[in-house]
C-alpha positions as a Python dict, from the first residue, in 0.01 Angstrom:
ca = {
    (1, 'M'): (0, 0, 0),
    (2, 'S'): (-140, 344, -63),
    (3, 'S'): (-231, 677, 89),
    (4, 'P'): (-508, 702, 346),
    (5, 'G'): (-841, 733, 167),
    (6, 'S'): (-727, 593, -167),
    (7, 'G'): (-958, 294, -131),
    (8, 'K'): (-752, 6, 8),
    (9, 'T'): (-1029, -149, 213),
    (10, 'T'): (-1299, -82, -48),
    (11, 'T'): (-1077, -241, -314),
    (12, 'L'): (-1024, -543, -89),
    (13, 'K'): (-1397, -578, -27),
    (14, 'R'): (-1469, -562, -402),
    (15, 'T'): (-1187, -811, -471),
    (16, 'I'): (-1323, -1048, -207),
    (17, 'E'): (-1669, -1021, -359),
    (18, 'Q'): (-1526, -1122, -698),
    (19, 'L'): (-1296, -1403, -579),
    (20, 'K'): (-1429, -1560, -260),
    (21, 'S'): (-1612, -1836, -448),
    (22, 'E'): (-1289, -1931, -628),
    (23, 'L'): (-1014, -1872, -372),
    (24, 'K'): (-982, -1924, 3),
    (25, 'M'): (-861, -1584, 118),
    (26, 'G'): (-754, -1411, 433),
    (27, 'V'): (-658, -1050, 500),
    (28, 'M'): (-411, -910, 749),
    (29, 'E'): (-497, -547, 824),
    (30, 'A'): (-221, -317, 945),
    (31, 'D'): (-306, 5, 1121),
    (32, 'I'): (-158, 224, 1387),
    (33, 'D'): (-475, 172, 1590),
    (34, 'S'): (-836, 42, 1565),
    (35, 'D'): (-985, -267, 1406),
    (36, 'V'): (-1229, -86, 1176),
    (37, 'D'): (-1082, -232, 856),
    (38, 'A'): (-1051, -586, 994),
    (39, 'A'): (-1419, -576, 1092),
    (40, 'A'): (-1513, -453, 742),
    (41, 'I'): (-1318, -741, 584),
    (42, 'Q'): (-1478, -999, 814),
    (43, 'A'): (-1818, -860, 721),
    (44, 'A'): (-1722, -915, 354),
    (45, 'G'): (-1694, -1286, 429),
    (46, 'V'): (-1329, -1375, 478),
    (47, 'R'): (-1102, -1422, 777),
    (48, 'S'): (-907, -1121, 888),
    (49, 'I'): (-666, -1024, 1161),
    (50, 'Q'): (-570, -679, 1282),
    (51, 'L'): (-199, -601, 1309),
    (52, 'H'): (-127, -295, 1523),
    (53, 'T'): (200, -124, 1441),
    (54, 'G'): (237, 47, 1777),
    (55, 'G'): (259, 391, 1623),
    (56, 'M'): (493, 298, 1339),
    (57, 'C'): (397, 400, 985),
    (58, 'H'): (480, 62, 829),
    (59, 'L'): (508, -314, 871),
    (60, 'D'): (820, -521, 834),
    (61, 'A'): (874, -888, 753),
    (62, 'D'): (894, -991, 1118),
    (63, 'M'): (558, -829, 1194),
    (64, 'T'): (412, -1007, 892),
    (65, 'R'): (558, -1340, 1007),
    (66, 'Q'): (414, -1293, 1353),
    (67, 'G'): (75, -1204, 1206),
    (68, 'M'): (76, -1506, 974),
    (69, 'T'): (168, -1738, 1261),
    (70, 'E'): (-115, -1604, 1474),
    (71, 'F'): (-356, -1593, 1179),
    (72, 'G'): (-285, -1941, 1045),
    (73, 'T'): (-257, -1952, 667),
    (74, 'E'): (-221, -2323, 587),
    (75, 'D'): (-573, -2355, 445),
    (76, 'L'): (-565, -2032, 240),
    (77, 'D'): (-489, -1980, -129),
    (78, 'L'): (-429, -1608, -95),
    (79, 'V'): (-329, -1391, 200),
    (80, 'I'): (-346, -1018, 145),
    (81, 'L'): (-162, -774, 366),
    (82, 'E'): (-310, -425, 379),
    (83, 'N'): (-28, -200, 495),
    (84, 'V'): (-60, 129, 680),
    (85, 'G'): (-181, 416, 460),
    (86, 'N'): (133, 602, 356),
    (87, 'L'): (330, 647, 30),
    (88, 'V'): (673, 669, 194),
    (89, 'C'): (739, 439, 491),
    (90, 'P'): (576, 115, 367),
    (91, 'A'): (795, 119, 56),
    (92, 'E'): (1112, 133, 266),
    (93, 'F'): (1052, -194, 451),
    (94, 'D'): (1034, -549, 318),
    (95, 'T'): (710, -703, 446),
    (96, 'G'): (798, -1048, 317),
    (97, 'A'): (522, -1026, 55),
    (98, 'V'): (548, -1232, -262),
    (99, 'K'): (398, -948, -468),
    (100, 'N'): (344, -579, -390),
    (101, 'A'): (48, -377, -512),
    (102, 'M'): (-29, -14, -455),
    (103, 'I'): (-340, 192, -507),
    (104, 'L'): (-335, 545, -641),
    (105, 'S'): (-670, 721, -654),
    (106, 'V'): (-767, 975, -917),
    (107, 'P'): (-812, 1260, -662),
    (108, 'E'): (-448, 1219, -553),
    (109, 'G'): (-318, 1326, -894),
    (110, 'H'): (-118, 1176, -1177),
    (111, 'D'): (213, 1321, -1054),
    (112, 'K'): (263, 1083, -760),
    (113, 'P'): (513, 856, -941),
    (114, 'L'): (736, 1164, -973),
    (115, 'K'): (695, 1267, -609),
    (116, 'Y'): (715, 925, -438),
    (117, 'P'): (940, 716, -664),
    (118, 'L'): (1031, 431, -429),
    (119, 'I'): (679, 296, -379),
    (120, 'F'): (634, 274, -755),
    (121, 'Q'): (972, 105, -793),
    (122, 'V'): (894, -172, -541),
    (123, 'C'): (542, -253, -661),
    (124, 'D'): (449, -520, -911),
    (125, 'V'): (104, -370, -967),
    (126, 'L'): (-41, -21, -973),
    (127, 'L'): (-416, -2, -919),
    (128, 'I'): (-565, 330, -1030),
    (129, 'N'): (-885, 361, -829),
    (130, 'K'): (-1182, 601, -837),
    (131, 'M'): (-1202, 614, -1215),
    (132, 'D'): (-1571, 696, -1168),
    (133, 'V'): (-1471, 1049, -1060),
    (134, 'L'): (-1219, 1108, -1342),
    (135, 'P'): (-1433, 1380, -1509),
    (136, 'Y'): (-1410, 1593, -1193),
    (137, 'F'): (-1033, 1592, -1144),
    (138, 'D'): (-726, 1708, -1330),
    (139, 'F'): (-587, 1355, -1373),
    (140, 'D'): (-412, 1251, -1693),
    (141, 'V'): (-435, 874, -1750),
    (142, 'E'): (-159, 869, -2010),
    (143, 'L'): (78, 1073, -1794),
    (144, 'V'): (29, 855, -1486),
    (145, 'K'): (107, 547, -1696),
    (146, 'K'): (414, 716, -1844),
    (147, 'Y'): (544, 831, -1504),
    (148, 'A'): (476, 497, -1334),
    (149, 'L'): (643, 297, -1609),
    (150, 'Q'): (945, 529, -1595),
    (151, 'R'): (985, 420, -1231),
    (152, 'N'): (911, 54, -1301),
    (153, 'P'): (878, -66, -1662),
    (154, 'N'): (762, -412, -1548),
    (155, 'M'): (469, -281, -1344),
    (156, 'K'): (117, -392, -1437),
    (157, 'I'): (-140, -113, -1430),
    (158, 'F'): (-514, -158, -1382),
    (159, 'F'): (-781, 114, -1389),
    (160, 'F'): (-1110, 64, -1202),
    (161, 'S'): (-1361, 194, -952),
    (162, 'A'): (-1377, -5, -630),
    (163, 'K'): (-1698, 177, -539),
    (164, 'T'): (-1889, 73, -853),
    (165, 'G'): (-1689, -240, -939),
    (166, 'E'): (-1637, -122, -1295),
    (167, 'G'): (-1307, -251, -1433),
    (168, 'I'): (-1220, -473, -1132),
    (169, 'E'): (-1215, -799, -1332),
    (170, 'P'): (-866, -762, -1491),
    (171, 'W'): (-714, -707, -1144),
    (172, 'C'): (-892, -1014, -1010),
    (173, 'D'): (-784, -1220, -1312),
    (174, 'W'): (-423, -1114, -1250),
    (175, 'L'): (-452, -1221, -885),
    (176, 'K'): (-590, -1562, -985),
    (177, 'E'): (-299, -1607, -1229),
    (178, 'Q'): (-49, -1523, -955),
    (179, 'V'): (-207, -1773, -714),
    (180, 'R'): (-203, -2046, -981),
    (181, 'A'): (162, -1975, -1065),
    (182, 'W'): (257, -1983, -694),
    (183, 'Q'): (71, -2310, -637),
    (184, 'E'): (246, -2469, -936),
    (185, 'K'): (585, -2377, -788),
    (186, 'K'): (508, -2566, -467),
}
């Protein structure tokens, strides 16, 4: 989950690049309209499906279930759901996801945990993207960590640049750990 333009699809493409030799992955792309992101994910080398929300600003668990049924996930280790770009609506609806991650980009500002508390409360992971442009923005790394952890003290926080790939490895390592833990539960 994240705002439009924060780097959801670019982060997914970089994550796929890092993990596709280790994990069988699929991506369900949610958007109000178009299949631009699904095509970008397929070009990155993994299966994807486009979920159209019919004008709604979010997905819910039933939409996810329908998408997974149509998509077929039996042979996959990891299925990622890219929700509609929005910091409000997606946080209000349970998508049925095992884990929730959100992306906050440096240009958006370090104050977003104060302004949009619910999305930070429901996420297991906060990905701070576009660290490559940090010198050009008024973004305080320590304040964003403080504010995010005030909303959710159990949240993991990773800093990286999806564009350059710098710092993406800890996020990918966390994902691999989550997949292993889930597989051990089965």
